[in-house]
Amino acid sequence: MKSMKEEKWKNKALHGQYPKILEKPHVDTVTTNKWLSSNLKVETEGLLVAAQDQAINTRDYQKVICGQQVESKCRMCSQHEETVDHIVPGCEELAKTEYISRHNKAAAYLHWSICNDHDIEITDKWYEHEPEIVMHNKDNNITIMWDMPQKFNTDRTITANIPDIIVKDSVNSTCKLIDMHDCSIR
């Protein structure tokens, strides 16, 4: 019964895209679906499921699924079909502003978490956190640097050698360079 329902789901033109993506060899299905066990609002969960199913009201959706006579090219870049997969990770026009904003918000959350783990005084709510360029813990043995405006020499060539976050541990003589990259499935 379960396998019949799964096959029926996969054979749907629109909603069947998501289970097909999950079957690709590079997709970690456990991690991909982990968000389903979090305590999201019903509206947020519904929006995420709709996005996974490509059921957001994009121009491509209007043309292909709804059968409307509309131009299906992206209204921002006019280069590619306006699909969820194009808008979220791939539009060159959105990359100039929106992707940077999304990246910085995710990096700020990571910075907040690292500060929290090292007993550095921060706000209670991660979304109110404004990372300072340099922050220290009470004992002054951990230094966390945010988006340092200088390049760092490394033992091998790295194209992005201005990391988002640097965690320097004076006691253990270690330094962690953290650089976040947006990931997408194409």
Tab-separated table of C-alpha atoms in Angstrom:
chain	number	residue	atom	x	y	z
A	1	MET	CA	0.000	0.000	0.000
A	2	LYS	CA	2.819	2.385	0.964
A	3	SER	CA	4.795	1.672	-2.218
A	4	MET	CA	1.645	2.162	-4.324
A	5	LYS	CA	1.089	5.582	-2.750
A	6	GLU	CA	4.745	6.499	-3.324
A	7	GLU	CA	4.510	5.487	-6.999
A	8	LYS	CA	1.302	7.467	-7.412
A	9	TRP	CA	3.045	10.474	-5.824
A	10	LYS	CA	6.107	10.132	-8.100
A	11	ASN	CA	3.908	9.931	-11.200
A	12	LYS	CA	2.249	13.278	-10.519
A	13	ALA	CA	3.500	15.897	-12.957
A	14	LEU	CA	3.994	18.615	-10.372
A	15	HIS	CA	4.168	17.034	-6.937
A	16	GLY	CA	6.185	14.082	-8.205
A	17	GLN	CA	9.285	16.216	-8.747
A	18	TYR	CA	10.296	16.237	-5.097
A	19	PRO	CA	10.412	12.435	-4.549
A	20	LYS	CA	12.378	12.107	-7.813
A	21	ILE	CA	14.956	14.605	-6.543
A	22	LEU	CA	15.294	12.588	-3.329
A	23	GLU	CA	16.331	9.526	-5.362
A	24	LYS	CA	19.405	11.254	-6.816
A	25	PRO	CA	22.656	9.702	-5.524
A	26	HIS	CA	24.068	12.946	-4.071
A	27	VAL	CA	20.984	13.693	-1.914
A	28	ASP	CA	21.088	12.831	1.789
A	29	THR	CA	17.401	12.087	2.428
A	30	VAL	CA	17.762	11.983	6.224
A	31	THR	CA	19.297	15.464	6.399
A	32	THR	CA	17.013	16.778	3.648
A	33	ASN	CA	13.893	15.787	5.579
A	34	LYS	CA	15.181	16.575	9.079
A	35	TRP	CA	13.399	19.948	9.110
A	36	LEU	CA	10.070	18.064	9.112
A	37	SER	CA	10.626	17.089	12.762
A	38	SER	CA	11.113	20.708	13.885
A	39	ASN	CA	8.379	22.842	15.413
A	40	LEU	CA	7.496	25.048	12.461
A	41	LYS	CA	4.281	26.956	12.107
A	42	VAL	CA	1.792	25.194	9.840
A	43	GLU	CA	1.956	28.071	7.337
A	44	THR	CA	5.775	27.878	7.167
A	45	GLU	CA	5.746	24.115	6.709
A	46	GLY	CA	3.114	24.450	3.965
A	47	LEU	CA	5.208	27.051	2.139
A	48	LEU	CA	8.335	24.873	2.328
A	49	VAL	CA	6.488	21.808	1.039
A	50	ALA	CA	4.995	23.903	-1.788
A	51	ALA	CA	8.480	25.146	-2.696
A	52	GLN	CA	9.857	21.596	-2.702
A	53	ASP	CA	6.994	20.529	-4.951
A	54	GLN	CA	7.601	23.494	-7.299
A	55	ALA	CA	4.038	24.592	-6.491
A	56	ILE	CA	4.819	28.277	-5.900
A	57	ASN	CA	3.112	30.755	-8.203
A	58	THR	CA	6.085	31.365	-10.499
A	59	ARG	CA	5.749	32.231	-14.178
A	60	ASP	CA	6.759	28.696	-15.149
A	61	TYR	CA	4.076	27.300	-12.812
A	62	GLN	CA	1.476	29.637	-14.342
A	63	LYS	CA	2.408	28.549	-17.872
A	64	VAL	CA	3.065	24.815	-17.451
A	65	ILE	CA	0.708	23.811	-14.650
A	66	CYS	CA	-2.078	26.399	-14.887
A	67	GLY	CA	-1.995	26.593	-18.700
A	68	GLN	CA	-1.957	30.393	-18.760
A	69	GLN	CA	-0.579	32.309	-21.731
A	70	VAL	CA	2.282	34.049	-19.904
A	71	GLU	CA	5.975	34.629	-20.561
A	72	SER	CA	7.741	32.000	-18.444
A	73	LYS	CA	11.174	33.674	-18.345
A	74	CYS	CA	12.342	35.082	-15.013
A	75	ARG	CA	11.065	38.617	-14.465
A	76	MET	CA	14.382	39.560	-12.806
A	77	CYS	CA	16.978	38.294	-15.285
A	78	SER	CA	14.879	37.320	-18.339
A	79	GLN	CA	17.398	34.535	-19.005
A	80	HIS	CA	15.962	31.339	-17.530
A	81	GLU	CA	12.566	29.810	-16.797
A	82	GLU	CA	11.158	31.310	-13.605
A	83	THR	CA	11.020	28.231	-11.380
A	84	VAL	CA	11.626	27.808	-7.652
A	85	ASP	CA	14.928	26.114	-8.471
A	86	HIS	CA	15.987	29.160	-10.476
A	87	ILE	CA	14.795	31.813	-8.010
A	88	VAL	CA	16.224	30.322	-4.804
A	89	PRO	CA	19.815	29.546	-5.859
A	90	GLY	CA	20.354	30.612	-9.446
A	91	CYS	CA	19.125	34.018	-10.610
A	92	GLU	CA	22.067	36.268	-11.464
A	93	GLU	CA	20.085	39.421	-10.653
A	94	LEU	CA	18.991	38.189	-7.234
A	95	ALA	CA	22.569	37.102	-6.521
A	96	LYS	CA	23.628	40.754	-6.407
A	97	THR	CA	21.421	41.587	-3.399
A	98	GLU	CA	19.069	38.940	-2.022
A	99	TYR	CA	21.543	36.054	-1.936
A	100	ILE	CA	24.094	38.201	-0.107
A	101	SER	CA	21.454	39.187	2.439
A	102	ARG	CA	20.436	35.521	2.919
A	103	HIS	CA	24.097	34.507	3.259
A	104	ASN	CA	24.782	37.208	5.853
A	105	LYS	CA	21.729	36.254	7.918
A	106	ALA	CA	22.776	32.586	7.953
A	107	ALA	CA	26.372	33.513	8.804
A	108	ALA	CA	25.139	35.829	11.598
A	109	TYR	CA	23.160	32.923	13.080
A	110	LEU	CA	26.287	30.749	12.969
A	111	HIS	CA	28.293	33.584	14.590
A	112	TRP	CA	25.651	33.904	17.328
A	113	SER	CA	25.782	30.129	17.970
A	114	ILE	CA	29.585	30.125	18.202
A	115	CYS	CA	29.540	33.104	20.589
A	116	ASN	CA	26.894	31.344	22.671
A	117	ASP	CA	29.008	28.155	22.831
A	118	HIS	CA	32.023	30.145	24.062
A	119	ASP	CA	30.172	32.185	26.714
A	120	ILE	CA	30.485	35.466	24.881
A	121	GLU	CA	27.855	37.989	25.868
A	122	ILE	CA	25.224	38.233	23.125
A	123	THR	CA	21.516	38.941	22.741
A	124	ASP	CA	19.022	36.197	23.655
A	125	LYS	CA	17.473	36.144	20.176
A	126	TRP	CA	19.703	35.126	17.271
A	127	TYR	CA	17.727	37.241	14.787
A	128	GLU	CA	18.567	40.379	16.784
A	129	HIS	CA	22.294	39.530	16.827
A	130	GLU	CA	24.551	42.101	15.172
A	131	PRO	CA	28.020	40.552	14.948
A	132	GLU	CA	30.867	42.803	16.033
A	133	ILE	CA	34.116	42.643	14.068
A	134	VAL	CA	36.013	41.254	17.084
A	135	MET	CA	34.512	39.623	20.194
A	136	HIS	CA	36.228	37.939	23.174
A	137	ASN	CA	35.013	35.631	25.901
A	138	LYS	CA	35.383	36.529	29.598
A	139	ASP	CA	38.717	34.741	29.964
A	140	ASN	CA	40.014	36.414	26.799
A	141	ASN	CA	41.241	33.070	25.439
A	142	ILE	CA	38.700	32.870	22.592
A	143	THR	CA	38.513	35.570	19.939
A	144	ILE	CA	35.798	35.504	17.307
A	145	MET	CA	36.238	37.722	14.283
A	146	TRP	CA	33.443	38.575	11.859
A	147	ASP	CA	33.914	39.341	8.175
A	148	MET	CA	37.434	40.673	8.629
A	149	PRO	CA	38.281	43.123	5.855
A	150	GLN	CA	41.743	41.666	5.292
A	151	LYS	CA	42.944	38.639	3.375
A	152	PHE	CA	44.678	35.812	5.203
A	153	ASN	CA	47.692	33.908	3.958
A	154	THR	CA	47.122	30.184	3.859
A	155	ASP	CA	49.436	27.277	3.125
A	156	ARG	CA	47.589	26.631	-0.131
A	157	THR	CA	45.783	28.919	-2.542
A	158	ILE	CA	42.145	29.510	-1.654
A	159	THR	CA	40.077	31.742	-3.932
A	160	ALA	CA	37.868	32.983	-1.093
A	161	ASN	CA	40.514	33.800	1.494
A	162	ILE	CA	38.423	36.333	3.392
A	163	PRO	CA	36.464	34.016	5.702
A	164	ASP	CA	33.104	34.939	7.212
A	165	ILE	CA	34.094	33.939	10.746
A	166	ILE	CA	37.426	33.244	12.442
A	167	VAL	CA	37.584	31.492	15.818
A	168	LYS	CA	40.974	31.911	17.476
A	169	ASP	CA	41.698	29.758	20.527
A	170	SER	CA	44.770	31.073	22.388
A	171	VAL	CA	44.903	28.176	24.843
A	172	ASN	CA	45.017	25.417	22.195
A	173	SER	CA	46.848	27.555	19.613
A	174	THR	CA	44.213	26.896	16.966
A	175	CYS	CA	42.423	29.069	14.498
A	176	LYS	CA	39.278	27.990	12.630
A	177	LEU	CA	38.376	29.741	9.398
A	178	ILE	CA	34.688	29.481	8.560
A	179	ASP	CA	33.360	30.454	5.165
A	180	MET	CA	29.756	29.785	4.247
A	181	HIS	CA	28.801	28.905	0.706
A	182	ASP	CA	25.320	28.686	-0.718
A	183	CYS	CA	24.522	25.185	-1.883
A	184	SER	CA	21.987	24.231	-4.484
A	185	ILE	CA	20.854	21.168	-6.388
A	186	ARG	CA	20.740	21.649	-10.110
